[in-house]
Short mmCIF file of C-alpha atoms in Angstrom, two decimals:
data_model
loop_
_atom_site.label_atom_id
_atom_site.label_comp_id
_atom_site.label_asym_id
_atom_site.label_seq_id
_atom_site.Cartn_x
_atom_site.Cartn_y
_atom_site.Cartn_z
CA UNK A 237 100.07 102.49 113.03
CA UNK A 238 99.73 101.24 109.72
CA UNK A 239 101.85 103.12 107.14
CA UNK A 240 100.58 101.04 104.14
CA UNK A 241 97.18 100.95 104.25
CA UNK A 242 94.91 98.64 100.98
CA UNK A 243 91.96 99.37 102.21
CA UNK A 244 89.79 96.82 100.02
CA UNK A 245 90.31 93.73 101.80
CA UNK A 246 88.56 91.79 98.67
CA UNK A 247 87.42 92.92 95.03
CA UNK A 248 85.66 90.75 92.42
CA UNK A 249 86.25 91.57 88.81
CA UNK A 250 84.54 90.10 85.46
CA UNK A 251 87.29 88.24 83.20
CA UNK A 252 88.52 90.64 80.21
CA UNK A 253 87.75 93.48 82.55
CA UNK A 254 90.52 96.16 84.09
CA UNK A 255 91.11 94.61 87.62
CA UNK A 256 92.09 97.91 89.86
CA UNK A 257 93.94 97.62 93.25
CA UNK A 258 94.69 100.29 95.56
CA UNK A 259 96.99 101.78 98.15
CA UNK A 260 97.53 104.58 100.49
CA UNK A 261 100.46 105.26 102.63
CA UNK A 262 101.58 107.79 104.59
CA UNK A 263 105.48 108.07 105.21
CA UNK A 264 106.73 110.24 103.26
CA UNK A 265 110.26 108.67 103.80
CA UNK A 266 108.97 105.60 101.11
CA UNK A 267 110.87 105.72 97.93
CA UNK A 268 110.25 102.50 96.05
CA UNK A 269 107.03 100.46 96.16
CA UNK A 270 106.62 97.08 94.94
CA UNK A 271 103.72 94.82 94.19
CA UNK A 272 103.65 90.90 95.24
CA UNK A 273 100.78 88.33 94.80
CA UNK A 274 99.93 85.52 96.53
CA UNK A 275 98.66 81.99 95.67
CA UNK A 276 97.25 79.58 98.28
CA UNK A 277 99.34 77.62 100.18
CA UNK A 278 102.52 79.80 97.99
CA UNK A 279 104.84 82.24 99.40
CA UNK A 280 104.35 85.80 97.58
CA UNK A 281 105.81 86.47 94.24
CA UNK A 282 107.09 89.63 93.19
CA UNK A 283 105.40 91.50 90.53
CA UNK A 284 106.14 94.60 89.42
CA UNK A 285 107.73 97.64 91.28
CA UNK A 286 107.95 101.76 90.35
CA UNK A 287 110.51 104.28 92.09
CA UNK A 288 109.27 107.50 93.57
CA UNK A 289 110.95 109.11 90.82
CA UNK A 290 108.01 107.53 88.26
CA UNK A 291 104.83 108.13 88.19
CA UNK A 292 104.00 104.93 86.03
CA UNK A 293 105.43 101.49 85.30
CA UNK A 294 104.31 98.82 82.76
CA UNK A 295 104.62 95.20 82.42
CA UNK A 296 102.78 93.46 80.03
CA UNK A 297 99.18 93.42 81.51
CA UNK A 298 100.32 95.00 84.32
CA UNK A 299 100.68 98.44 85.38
CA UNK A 300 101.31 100.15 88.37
CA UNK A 301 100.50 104.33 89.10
CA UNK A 302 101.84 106.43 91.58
CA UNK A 303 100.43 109.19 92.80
CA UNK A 304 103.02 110.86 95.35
CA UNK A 305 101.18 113.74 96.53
CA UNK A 306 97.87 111.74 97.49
CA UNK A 307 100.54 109.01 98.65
CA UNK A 308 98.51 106.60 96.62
CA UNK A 309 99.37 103.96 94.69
CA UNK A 310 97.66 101.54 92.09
CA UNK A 311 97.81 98.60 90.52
CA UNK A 312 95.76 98.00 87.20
CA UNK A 313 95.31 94.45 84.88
CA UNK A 314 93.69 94.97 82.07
CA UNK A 315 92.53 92.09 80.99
CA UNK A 316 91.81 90.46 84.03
CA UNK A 317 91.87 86.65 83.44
CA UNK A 318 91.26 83.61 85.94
CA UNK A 319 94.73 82.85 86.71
CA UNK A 320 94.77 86.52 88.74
CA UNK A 321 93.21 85.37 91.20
CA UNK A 322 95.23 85.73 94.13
CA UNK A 323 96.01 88.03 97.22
CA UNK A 324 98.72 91.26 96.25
CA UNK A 325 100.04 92.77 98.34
CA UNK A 326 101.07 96.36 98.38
CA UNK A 327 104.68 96.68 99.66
CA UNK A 328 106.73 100.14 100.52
CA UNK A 329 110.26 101.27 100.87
CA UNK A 330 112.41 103.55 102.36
CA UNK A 331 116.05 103.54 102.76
CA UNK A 332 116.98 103.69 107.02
CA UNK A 333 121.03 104.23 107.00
CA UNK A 334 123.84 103.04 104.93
CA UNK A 335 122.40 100.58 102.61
CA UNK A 336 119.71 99.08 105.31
CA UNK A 337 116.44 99.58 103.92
CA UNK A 338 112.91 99.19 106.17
CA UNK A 339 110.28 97.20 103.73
CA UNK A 340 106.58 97.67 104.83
CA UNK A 341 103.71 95.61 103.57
CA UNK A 342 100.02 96.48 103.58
CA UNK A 343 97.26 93.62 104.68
CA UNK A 344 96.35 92.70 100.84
CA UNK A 345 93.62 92.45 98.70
CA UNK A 346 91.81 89.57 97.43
CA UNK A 347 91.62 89.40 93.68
CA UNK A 348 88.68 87.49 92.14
CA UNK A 349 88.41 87.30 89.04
CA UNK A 350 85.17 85.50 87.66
CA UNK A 351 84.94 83.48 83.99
CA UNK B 115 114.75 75.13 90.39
CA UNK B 116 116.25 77.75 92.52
CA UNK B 117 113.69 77.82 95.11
CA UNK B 118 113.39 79.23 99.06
CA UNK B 119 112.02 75.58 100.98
CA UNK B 120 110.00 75.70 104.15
CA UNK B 121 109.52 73.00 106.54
CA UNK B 122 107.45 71.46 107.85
CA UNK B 123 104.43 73.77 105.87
CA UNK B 124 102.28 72.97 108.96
CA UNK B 125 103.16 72.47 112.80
CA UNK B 126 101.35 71.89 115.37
CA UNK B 127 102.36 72.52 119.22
CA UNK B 128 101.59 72.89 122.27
CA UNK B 129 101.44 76.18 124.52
CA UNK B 130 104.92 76.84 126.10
CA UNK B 131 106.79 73.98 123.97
CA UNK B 132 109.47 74.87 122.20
CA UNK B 133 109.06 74.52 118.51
CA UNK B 134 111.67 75.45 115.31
CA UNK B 135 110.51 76.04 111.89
CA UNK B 136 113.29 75.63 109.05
CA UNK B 137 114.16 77.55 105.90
CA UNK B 138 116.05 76.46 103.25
CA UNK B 139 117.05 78.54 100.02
CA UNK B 140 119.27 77.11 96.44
CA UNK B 141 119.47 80.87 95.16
CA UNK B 142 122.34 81.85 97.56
CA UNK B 143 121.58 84.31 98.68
CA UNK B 144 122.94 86.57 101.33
CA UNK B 145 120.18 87.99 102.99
CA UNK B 146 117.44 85.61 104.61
CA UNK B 147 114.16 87.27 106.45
CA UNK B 148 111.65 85.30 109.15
CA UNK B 149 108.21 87.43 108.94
CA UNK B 150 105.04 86.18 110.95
CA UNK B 151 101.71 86.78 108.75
CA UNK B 152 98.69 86.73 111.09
CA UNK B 153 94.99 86.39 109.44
CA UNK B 154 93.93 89.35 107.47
CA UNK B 155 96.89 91.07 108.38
CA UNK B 156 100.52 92.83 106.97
CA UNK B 157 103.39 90.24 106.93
CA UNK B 158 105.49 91.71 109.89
CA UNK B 159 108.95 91.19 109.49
CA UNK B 160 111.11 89.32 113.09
CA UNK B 161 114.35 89.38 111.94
CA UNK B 162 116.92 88.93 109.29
CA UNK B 163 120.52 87.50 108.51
CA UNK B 164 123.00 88.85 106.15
CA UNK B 165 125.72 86.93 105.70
CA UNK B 166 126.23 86.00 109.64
CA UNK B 167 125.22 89.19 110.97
CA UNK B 168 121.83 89.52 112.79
CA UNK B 169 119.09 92.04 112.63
CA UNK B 170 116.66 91.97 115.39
CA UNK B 171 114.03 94.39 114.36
CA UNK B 172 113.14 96.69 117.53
CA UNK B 173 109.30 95.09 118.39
CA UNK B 174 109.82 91.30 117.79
CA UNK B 175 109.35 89.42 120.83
CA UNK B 176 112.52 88.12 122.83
CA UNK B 177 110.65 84.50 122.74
CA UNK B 178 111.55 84.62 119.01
CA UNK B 179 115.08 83.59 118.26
CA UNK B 180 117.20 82.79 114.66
CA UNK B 181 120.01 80.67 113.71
CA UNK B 182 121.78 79.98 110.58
CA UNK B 183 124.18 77.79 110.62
CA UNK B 184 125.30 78.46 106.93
CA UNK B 185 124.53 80.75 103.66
CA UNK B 186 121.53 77.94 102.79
CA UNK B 187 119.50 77.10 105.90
CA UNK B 188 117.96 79.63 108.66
CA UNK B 189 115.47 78.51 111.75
CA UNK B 190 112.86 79.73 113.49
CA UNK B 191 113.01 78.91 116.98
CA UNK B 192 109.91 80.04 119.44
CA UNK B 193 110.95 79.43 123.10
CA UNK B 194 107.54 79.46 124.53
CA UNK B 195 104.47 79.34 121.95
CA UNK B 196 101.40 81.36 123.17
CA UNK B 197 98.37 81.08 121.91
CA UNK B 198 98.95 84.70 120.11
CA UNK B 199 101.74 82.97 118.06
CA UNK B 200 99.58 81.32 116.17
CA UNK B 201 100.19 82.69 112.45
CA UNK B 202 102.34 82.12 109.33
CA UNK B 203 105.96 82.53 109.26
CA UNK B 204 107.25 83.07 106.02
CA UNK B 205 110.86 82.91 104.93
CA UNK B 206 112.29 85.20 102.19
CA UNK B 207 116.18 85.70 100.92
CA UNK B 208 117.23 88.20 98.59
CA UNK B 209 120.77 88.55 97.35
CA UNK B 210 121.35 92.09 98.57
CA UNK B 211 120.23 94.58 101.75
CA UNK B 212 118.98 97.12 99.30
CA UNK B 213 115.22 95.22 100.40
CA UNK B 214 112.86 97.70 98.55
CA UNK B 215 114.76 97.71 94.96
CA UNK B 216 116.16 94.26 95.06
CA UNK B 217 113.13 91.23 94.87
CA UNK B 218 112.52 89.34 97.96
CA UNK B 219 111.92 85.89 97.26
CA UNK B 220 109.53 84.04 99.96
CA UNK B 221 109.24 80.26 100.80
CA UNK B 222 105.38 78.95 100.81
CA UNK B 223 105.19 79.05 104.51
CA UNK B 224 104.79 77.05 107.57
CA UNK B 225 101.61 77.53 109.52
CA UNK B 226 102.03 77.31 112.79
CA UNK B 227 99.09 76.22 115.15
CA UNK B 228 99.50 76.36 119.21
CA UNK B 229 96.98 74.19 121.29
#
């Protein structure tokens, strides 16, 4: 059962143009989400993150929108350039007990972004 | 620089031989994760360390096992490799528990081939 779902598993995007990612999930229990990409043969790299208490976060050329009663979440570049290319991954929190916390990522998307 | 260090970044062995895959991490951190990444698919987290304490999560497989030694290494040890281990383990270390809000930072990877 997949409770973070990016349902595009690729998306192509001209350079200059808004580059949008998406995300669904579905446990309501998820309180932070977070954003990684991924370069060949590189481990992920954070990006950005938002708190369910947000409904938008902004980083440069980076911005990240949450939508908590859709339980959607989305990550927009604007503007897309070459060196986005990568895989992100769309990651969710919630807290378990004490100060453990269960981190769930979804299967990524493949960013392309063409010159 | 500060980095999280996998080794080797690709291994090859054979069904049912034993086989260890090594992390190393500079940041210090106290908190070190082993996730297996299979094609197309969610990194799935095995285990994790803090400090010396061990955190099995509930599914992983009792033919994956951890060590670490000290605060900078972890391994990776597979008892018997099937052919469904095939994937990429990924190593990640953050300095706290609190997973979701504090960044996870992740090695490059070893790929792990079974013949």
């Amino acid at each position: 059962d997949q409770q973070v779902k990016q349902n595009s598993p690729s998306l192509s995007v001209q350079e200059g143009r808004i580059s949008i990612l998406n995300c669904d999930y579905t446990n309501s229990m998820f309180d932070y989400f977070l954003w990684y990409k991924k370069y060949p043969a590189e481990g992920p790299t954070f990006l950005i993150s938002i708190s369910s208490i947000k409904d938008k976060n902004e980083d440069g050329r980076f911005t990240v929108f949450l939508n908590k009663s859709a339980k959607h979440l989305s990550l927009h570049i604007v503007p897309s350039q070459p060196g986005d290319s990568a895989v992100y991954f769309c990651a969710a929190s919630a807290r378990l007990s004490g100060s453990a916390r269960q981190l769930t990522f979804g299967s990524g998307t493949q960013l392309t972004v063409l010159p | 620089d500060a980095m999280v260090i996998q080794n080797p970044r690709y291994q090859v062995t054979q069904f049912g031989k034993p086989v260890t895959l090594s992390c190393s991490q500079t940041l210090n951190h106290n908190v070190m994760y082993w996730y297996q990444q299979k094609s197309s698919q969610a990194p799935k987290l095995l285990f994790h360390y803090y400090d010396k304490d061990f955190n099995n999560e509930a599914d992983t497989p009792d033919n994956f096992q951890s060590r670490r030694p000290n605060t900078s290494f972890c391994f990776l040890d597979i008892r018997s490799p099937g052919l469904g281990d095939a994937a990429m383990y990924l190593c990640a270390t953050s300095k706290t528990l609190d997973w979701g809000t504090d960044t996870q930072y992740f090695g490059p990877g070893t790929r792990l081939t079974v013949l």
